[in-house]
Short mmCIF file of C-alpha atoms in Angstrom, two decimals:
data_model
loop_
_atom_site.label_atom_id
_atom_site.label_comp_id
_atom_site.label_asym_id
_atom_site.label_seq_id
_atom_site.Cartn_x
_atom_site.Cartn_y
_atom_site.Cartn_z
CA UNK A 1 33.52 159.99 176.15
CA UNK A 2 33.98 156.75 173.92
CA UNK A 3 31.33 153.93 173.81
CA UNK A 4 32.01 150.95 172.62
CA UNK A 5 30.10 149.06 169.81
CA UNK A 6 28.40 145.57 171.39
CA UNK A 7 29.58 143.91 167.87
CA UNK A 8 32.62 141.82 167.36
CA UNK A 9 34.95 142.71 164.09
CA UNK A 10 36.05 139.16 164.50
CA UNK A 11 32.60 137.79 163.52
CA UNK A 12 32.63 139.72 160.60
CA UNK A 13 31.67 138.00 157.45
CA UNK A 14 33.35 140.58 154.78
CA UNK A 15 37.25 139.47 153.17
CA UNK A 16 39.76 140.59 156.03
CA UNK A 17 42.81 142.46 154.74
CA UNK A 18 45.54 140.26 154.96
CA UNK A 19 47.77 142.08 157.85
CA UNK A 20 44.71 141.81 159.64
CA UNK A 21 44.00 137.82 158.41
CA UNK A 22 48.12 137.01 159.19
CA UNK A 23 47.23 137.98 162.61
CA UNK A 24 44.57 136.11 163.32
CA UNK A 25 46.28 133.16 161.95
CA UNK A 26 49.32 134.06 164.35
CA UNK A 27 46.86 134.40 167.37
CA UNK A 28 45.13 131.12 166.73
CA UNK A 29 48.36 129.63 166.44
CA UNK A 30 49.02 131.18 169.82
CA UNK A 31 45.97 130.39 171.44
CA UNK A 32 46.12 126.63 169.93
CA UNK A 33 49.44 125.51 171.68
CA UNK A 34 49.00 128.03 175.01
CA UNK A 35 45.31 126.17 175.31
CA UNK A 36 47.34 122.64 175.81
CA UNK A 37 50.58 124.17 177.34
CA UNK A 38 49.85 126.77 179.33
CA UNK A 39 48.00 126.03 182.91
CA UNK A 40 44.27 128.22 183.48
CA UNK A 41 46.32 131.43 184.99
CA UNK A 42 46.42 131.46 188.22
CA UNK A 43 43.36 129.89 189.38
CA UNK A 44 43.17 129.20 192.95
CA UNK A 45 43.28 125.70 193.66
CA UNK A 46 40.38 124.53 195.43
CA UNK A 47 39.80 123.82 199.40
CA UNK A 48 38.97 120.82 201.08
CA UNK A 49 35.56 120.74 200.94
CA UNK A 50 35.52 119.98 204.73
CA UNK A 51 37.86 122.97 205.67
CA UNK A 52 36.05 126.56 205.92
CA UNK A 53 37.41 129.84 204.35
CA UNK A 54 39.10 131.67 207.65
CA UNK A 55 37.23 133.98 209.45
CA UNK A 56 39.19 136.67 208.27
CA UNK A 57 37.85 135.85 204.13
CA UNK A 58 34.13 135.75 205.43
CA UNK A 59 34.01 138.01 207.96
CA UNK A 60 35.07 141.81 208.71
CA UNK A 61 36.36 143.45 212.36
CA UNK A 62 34.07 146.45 213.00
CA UNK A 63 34.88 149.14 214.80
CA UNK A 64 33.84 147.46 218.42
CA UNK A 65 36.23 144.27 217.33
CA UNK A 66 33.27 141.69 216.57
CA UNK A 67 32.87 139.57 213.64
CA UNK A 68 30.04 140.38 211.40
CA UNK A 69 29.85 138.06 208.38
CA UNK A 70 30.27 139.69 204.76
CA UNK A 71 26.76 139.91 202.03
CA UNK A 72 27.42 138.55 198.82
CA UNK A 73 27.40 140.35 195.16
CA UNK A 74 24.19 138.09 194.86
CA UNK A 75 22.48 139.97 197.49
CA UNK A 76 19.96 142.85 196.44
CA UNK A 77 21.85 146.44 196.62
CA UNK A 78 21.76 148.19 200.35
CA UNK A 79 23.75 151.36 199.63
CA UNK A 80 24.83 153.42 196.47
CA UNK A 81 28.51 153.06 196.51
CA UNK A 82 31.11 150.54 196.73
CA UNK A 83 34.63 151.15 197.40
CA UNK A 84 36.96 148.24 196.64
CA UNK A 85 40.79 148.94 197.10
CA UNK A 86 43.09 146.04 196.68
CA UNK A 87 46.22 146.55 198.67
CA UNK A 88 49.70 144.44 198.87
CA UNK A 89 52.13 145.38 201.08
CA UNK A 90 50.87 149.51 201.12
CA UNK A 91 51.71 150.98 204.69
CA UNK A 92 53.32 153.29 203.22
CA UNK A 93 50.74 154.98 200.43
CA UNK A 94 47.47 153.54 201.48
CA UNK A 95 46.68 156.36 204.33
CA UNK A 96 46.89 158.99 201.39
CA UNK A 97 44.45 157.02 199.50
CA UNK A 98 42.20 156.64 202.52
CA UNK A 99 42.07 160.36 203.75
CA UNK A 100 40.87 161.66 200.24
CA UNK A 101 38.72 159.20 200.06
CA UNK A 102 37.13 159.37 203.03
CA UNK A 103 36.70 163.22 202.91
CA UNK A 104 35.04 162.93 199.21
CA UNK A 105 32.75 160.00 200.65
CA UNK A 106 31.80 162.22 203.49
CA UNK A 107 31.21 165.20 201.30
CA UNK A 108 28.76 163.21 198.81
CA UNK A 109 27.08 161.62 201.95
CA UNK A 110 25.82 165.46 202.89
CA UNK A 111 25.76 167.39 199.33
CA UNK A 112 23.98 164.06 197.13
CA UNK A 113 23.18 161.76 200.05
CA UNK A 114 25.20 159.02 198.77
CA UNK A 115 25.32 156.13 200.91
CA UNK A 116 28.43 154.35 200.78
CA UNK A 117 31.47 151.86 202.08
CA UNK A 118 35.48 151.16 201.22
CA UNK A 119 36.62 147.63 201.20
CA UNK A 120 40.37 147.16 201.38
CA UNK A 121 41.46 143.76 200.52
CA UNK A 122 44.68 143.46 202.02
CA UNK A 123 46.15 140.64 199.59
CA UNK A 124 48.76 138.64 201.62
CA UNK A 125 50.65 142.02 202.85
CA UNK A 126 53.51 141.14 204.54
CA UNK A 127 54.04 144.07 206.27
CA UNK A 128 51.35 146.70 208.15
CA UNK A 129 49.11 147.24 205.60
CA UNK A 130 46.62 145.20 207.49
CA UNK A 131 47.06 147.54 210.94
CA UNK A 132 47.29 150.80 209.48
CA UNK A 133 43.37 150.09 207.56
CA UNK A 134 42.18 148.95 211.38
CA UNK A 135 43.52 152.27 212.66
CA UNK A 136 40.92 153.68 209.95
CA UNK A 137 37.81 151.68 210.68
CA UNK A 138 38.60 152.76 214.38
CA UNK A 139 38.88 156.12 213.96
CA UNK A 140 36.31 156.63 211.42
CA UNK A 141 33.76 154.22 212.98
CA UNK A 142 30.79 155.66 211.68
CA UNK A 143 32.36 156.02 208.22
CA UNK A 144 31.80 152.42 207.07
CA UNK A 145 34.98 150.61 206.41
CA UNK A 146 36.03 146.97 206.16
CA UNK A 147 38.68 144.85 205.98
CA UNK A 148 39.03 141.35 203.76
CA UNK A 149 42.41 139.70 204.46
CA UNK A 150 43.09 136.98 202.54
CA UNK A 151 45.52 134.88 204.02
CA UNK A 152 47.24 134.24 200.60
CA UNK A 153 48.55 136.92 197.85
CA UNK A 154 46.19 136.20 194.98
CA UNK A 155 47.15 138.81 192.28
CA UNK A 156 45.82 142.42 191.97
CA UNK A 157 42.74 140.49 189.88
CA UNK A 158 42.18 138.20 193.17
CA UNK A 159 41.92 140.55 195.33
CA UNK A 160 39.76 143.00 193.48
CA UNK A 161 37.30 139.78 192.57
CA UNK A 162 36.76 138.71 196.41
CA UNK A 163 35.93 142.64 196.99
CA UNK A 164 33.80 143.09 194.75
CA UNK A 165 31.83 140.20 195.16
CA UNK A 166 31.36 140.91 198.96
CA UNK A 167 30.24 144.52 198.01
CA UNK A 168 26.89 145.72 198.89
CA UNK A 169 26.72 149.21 196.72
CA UNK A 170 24.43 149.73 193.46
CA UNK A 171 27.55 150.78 192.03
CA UNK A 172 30.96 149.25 192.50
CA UNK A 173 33.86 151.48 192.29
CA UNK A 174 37.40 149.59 191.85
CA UNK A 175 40.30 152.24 192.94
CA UNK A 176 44.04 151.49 193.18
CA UNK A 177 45.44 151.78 196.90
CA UNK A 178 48.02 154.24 195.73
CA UNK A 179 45.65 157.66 195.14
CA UNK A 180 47.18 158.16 191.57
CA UNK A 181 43.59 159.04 190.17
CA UNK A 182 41.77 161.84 192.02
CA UNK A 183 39.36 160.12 193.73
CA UNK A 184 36.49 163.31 193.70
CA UNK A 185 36.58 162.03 189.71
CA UNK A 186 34.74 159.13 190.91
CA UNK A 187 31.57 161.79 190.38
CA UNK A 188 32.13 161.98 186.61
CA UNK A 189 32.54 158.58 186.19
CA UNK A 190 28.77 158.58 188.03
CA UNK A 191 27.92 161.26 186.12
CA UNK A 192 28.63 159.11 182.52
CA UNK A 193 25.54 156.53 183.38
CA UNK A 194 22.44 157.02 181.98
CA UNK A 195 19.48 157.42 183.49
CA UNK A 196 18.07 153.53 184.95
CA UNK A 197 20.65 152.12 183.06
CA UNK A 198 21.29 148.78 185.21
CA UNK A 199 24.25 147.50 182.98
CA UNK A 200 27.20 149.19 182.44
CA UNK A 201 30.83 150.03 182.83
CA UNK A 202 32.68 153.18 182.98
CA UNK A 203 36.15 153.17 182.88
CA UNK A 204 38.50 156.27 183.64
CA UNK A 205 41.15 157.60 181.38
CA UNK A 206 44.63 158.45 181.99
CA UNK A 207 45.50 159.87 178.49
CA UNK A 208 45.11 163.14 179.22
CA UNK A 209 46.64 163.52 182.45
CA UNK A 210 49.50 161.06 180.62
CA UNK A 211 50.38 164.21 178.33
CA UNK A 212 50.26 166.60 181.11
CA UNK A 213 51.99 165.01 183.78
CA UNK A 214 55.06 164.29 181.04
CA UNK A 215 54.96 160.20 182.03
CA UNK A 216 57.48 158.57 180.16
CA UNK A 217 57.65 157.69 176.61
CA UNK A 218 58.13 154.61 177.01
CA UNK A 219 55.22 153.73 179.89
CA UNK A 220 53.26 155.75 177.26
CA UNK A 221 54.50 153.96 174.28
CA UNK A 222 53.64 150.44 176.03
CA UNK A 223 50.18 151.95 176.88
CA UNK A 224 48.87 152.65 173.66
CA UNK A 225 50.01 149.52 171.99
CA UNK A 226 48.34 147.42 174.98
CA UNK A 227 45.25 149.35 174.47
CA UNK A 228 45.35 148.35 170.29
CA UNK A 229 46.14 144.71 171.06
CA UNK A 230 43.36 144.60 173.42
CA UNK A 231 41.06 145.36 170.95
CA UNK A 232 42.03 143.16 168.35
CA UNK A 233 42.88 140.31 170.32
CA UNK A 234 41.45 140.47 173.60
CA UNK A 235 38.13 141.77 172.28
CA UNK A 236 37.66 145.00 174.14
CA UNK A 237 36.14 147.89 172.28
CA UNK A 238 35.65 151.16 172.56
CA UNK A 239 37.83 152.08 175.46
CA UNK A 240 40.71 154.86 175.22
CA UNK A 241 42.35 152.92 178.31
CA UNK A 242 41.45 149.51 179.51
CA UNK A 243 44.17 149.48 182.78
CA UNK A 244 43.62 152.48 184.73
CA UNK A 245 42.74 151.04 188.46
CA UNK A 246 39.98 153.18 188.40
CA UNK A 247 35.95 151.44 186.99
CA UNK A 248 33.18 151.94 188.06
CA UNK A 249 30.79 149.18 187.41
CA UNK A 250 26.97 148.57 187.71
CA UNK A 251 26.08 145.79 190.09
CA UNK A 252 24.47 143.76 187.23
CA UNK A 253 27.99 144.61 185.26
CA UNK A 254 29.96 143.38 188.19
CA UNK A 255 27.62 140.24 188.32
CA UNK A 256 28.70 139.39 185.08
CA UNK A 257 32.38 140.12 185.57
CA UNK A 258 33.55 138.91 188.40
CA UNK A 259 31.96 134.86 189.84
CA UNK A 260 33.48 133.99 186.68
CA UNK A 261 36.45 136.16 186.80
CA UNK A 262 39.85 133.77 185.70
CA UNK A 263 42.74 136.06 185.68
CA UNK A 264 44.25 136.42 188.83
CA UNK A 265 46.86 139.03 188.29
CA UNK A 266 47.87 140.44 185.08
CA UNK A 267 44.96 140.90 182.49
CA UNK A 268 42.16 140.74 185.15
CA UNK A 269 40.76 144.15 183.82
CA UNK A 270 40.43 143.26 180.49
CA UNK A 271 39.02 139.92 181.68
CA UNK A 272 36.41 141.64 183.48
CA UNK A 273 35.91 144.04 180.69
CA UNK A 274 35.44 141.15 178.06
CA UNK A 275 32.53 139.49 180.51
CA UNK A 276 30.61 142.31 181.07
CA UNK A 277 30.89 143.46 177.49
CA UNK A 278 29.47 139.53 176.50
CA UNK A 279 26.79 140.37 179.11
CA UNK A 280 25.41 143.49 177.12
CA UNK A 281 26.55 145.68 179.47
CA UNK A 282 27.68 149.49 177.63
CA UNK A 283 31.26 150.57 178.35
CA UNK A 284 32.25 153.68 177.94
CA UNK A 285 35.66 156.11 178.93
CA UNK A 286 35.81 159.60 180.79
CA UNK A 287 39.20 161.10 181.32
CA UNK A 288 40.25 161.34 184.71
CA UNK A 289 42.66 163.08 186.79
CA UNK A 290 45.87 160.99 187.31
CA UNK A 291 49.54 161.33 188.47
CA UNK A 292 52.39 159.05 188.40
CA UNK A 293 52.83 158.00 191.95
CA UNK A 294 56.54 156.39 193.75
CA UNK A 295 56.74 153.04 194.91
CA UNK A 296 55.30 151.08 191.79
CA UNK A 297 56.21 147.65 192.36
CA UNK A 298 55.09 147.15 188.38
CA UNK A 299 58.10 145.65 185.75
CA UNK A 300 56.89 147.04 182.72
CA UNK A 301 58.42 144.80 180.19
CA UNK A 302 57.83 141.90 182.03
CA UNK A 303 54.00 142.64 183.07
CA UNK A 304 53.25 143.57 179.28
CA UNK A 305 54.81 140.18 177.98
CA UNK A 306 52.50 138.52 180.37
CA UNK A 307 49.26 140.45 179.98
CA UNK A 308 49.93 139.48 175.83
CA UNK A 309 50.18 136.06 176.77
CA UNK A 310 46.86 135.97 179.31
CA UNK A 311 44.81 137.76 177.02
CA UNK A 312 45.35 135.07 174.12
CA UNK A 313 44.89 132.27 176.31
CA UNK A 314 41.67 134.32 177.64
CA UNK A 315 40.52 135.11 174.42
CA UNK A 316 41.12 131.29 172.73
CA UNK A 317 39.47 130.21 175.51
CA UNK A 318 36.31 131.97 175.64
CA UNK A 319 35.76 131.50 171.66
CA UNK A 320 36.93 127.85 172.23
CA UNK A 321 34.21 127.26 175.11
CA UNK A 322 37.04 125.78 177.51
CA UNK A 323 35.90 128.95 179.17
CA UNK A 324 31.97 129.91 180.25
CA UNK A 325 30.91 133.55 180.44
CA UNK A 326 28.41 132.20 183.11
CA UNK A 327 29.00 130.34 185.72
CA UNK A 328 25.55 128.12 184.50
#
């Protein structure tokens, strides 16, 4: 387990050594010109004020085909766990993610009594990713599972945000649609909090598993030079592995992460890491189980050069106040 330290080396008063001091002066280069050139990434663009969200953004099918309205992050806790899965075009992988799921969900409900839900956010799919989650909340009707379809693909960070902030648990569990982490893991990952601690993050770890499993050098390579530049420019400390699909955050953490959340797609979790971090909130890593899984539809090289490029703008921004931690 790694925790990270709530203090920022870049506030440091004491002489920088100069590799460290040419870097910064590169970044804030960066960050000056991508502050003026390059637009706030991906931020939706606002509705009419006079036209309504659809129905299908406020409001979830259950199981007898009526509309109940979603709660709001805002809203006191009313069960332990939150399940948000953010899903584009996933027919094909999403059922795997869903049966293991729901049998570990089941089997905490009776062992630990651990109240729970799954949110899939089906992001825009454009094929049947939509039907194959209704055949779920159907046939698992007293298993509680909804479905938030947002009638537009807003980026993995999107879709994650508008779960999470219609989630009702005391803890919020973010978990990739694919099943490449074992989803039982979601236990240690409990485990890791302290007791009554309110404001926290735990992130899982594929480092291990990355070893085992053989995943390639160079996914591996990219993976732990992501994780250094998050930390020296992105801010993030602490963590062995920032971008594993699989966090479990605190309600009060996810409070703090997500109305504010501006990253859409590519650097959302570090994003969301960086908030809660500002908010106090302890983060902390705990290896999981993880495989590589077919059917990525992730371009390394080009999804690295543009999580580089978010995280300056997000850092500059934040430092630079163009950015608000809070939404006050």
């Amino acid at each position: 387990m790694n925790v990270c330290s709530a203090s920022d080396p870049l506030s440091v008063s004491a002489p920088l050594p100069l590799e460290i001091t040419v870097l910064l002066l590169v970044f804030t280069t960066i960050g000056f010109f991508a502050w003026f050139l390059y637009p706030e990434p991906d931020k939706p663009k606002p509705k009419p004020k006079n036209l309504p969200r659809p129905d299908s953004e406020e409001k979830f099918e259950n199981a007898s085909r009526k509309l109940v309205p979603f709660p709001s992050l805002s809203d006191p806790a009313t069960l332990k766990l939150s399940v948000v899965v953010p899903a584009y075009n996933e027919e094909d992988r999403i059922s795997v993610m869903l049966d293991e799921a729901i049998e570990n969900l089941q089997r905490m409900k009776k062992s630990t009594d651990v109240s729970s839900e799954i949110i899939v956010v089906d992001d825009g799919s454009a094929d049947t990713t939509a039907d194959v989650v209704m055949s779920y909340v159907k046939k698992y009707s007293k298993s509680d599972i909804r479905l938030l379809r947002l009638q537009q693909n807003q980026g993995k960070g999107g879709a994650v945000r508008m779960g999470m902030l219609r989630a009702r648990g005391e803890l919020l569990l973010m978990a990739d649609a694919d099943a490449a982490t074992r989803f039982s893991d979601v236990e240690l990952l409990m485990s890791d909090l302290r007791s009554e601690e309110t404001l926290a993050v735990v992130v899982g770890s594929r480092r291990k598993s990355e070893i085992e499993t053989g995943r390639s050098f160079a996914r591996r390579f990219f993976s732990y030079g992501f994780n250094f530049y998050t930390k020296i420019v992105g801010g993030v400390y602490g963590l062995e592995d920032t971008q594993c699909g699989f966090k479990l955050f605190t309600r009060a953490a996810a409070r703090a992460a997500f109305p504010t959340l501006r990253l859409r797609r590519w650097a959302f979790d570090v994003e969301s890491l960086y908030l809660a971090q500002s908010a106090g909130a302890r983060l902390s890593s705990v290896n999981v189980q993880w495989q590589e899984v077919p059917g990525s539809k992730l371009n390394v090289l080009k999804a690295t050069k543009n999580m580089a490029l978010d995280i300056v703008v997000m850092r500059f921004s934040y430092m630079t106040g163009r950015w608000k931690t809070t939404d006050t």
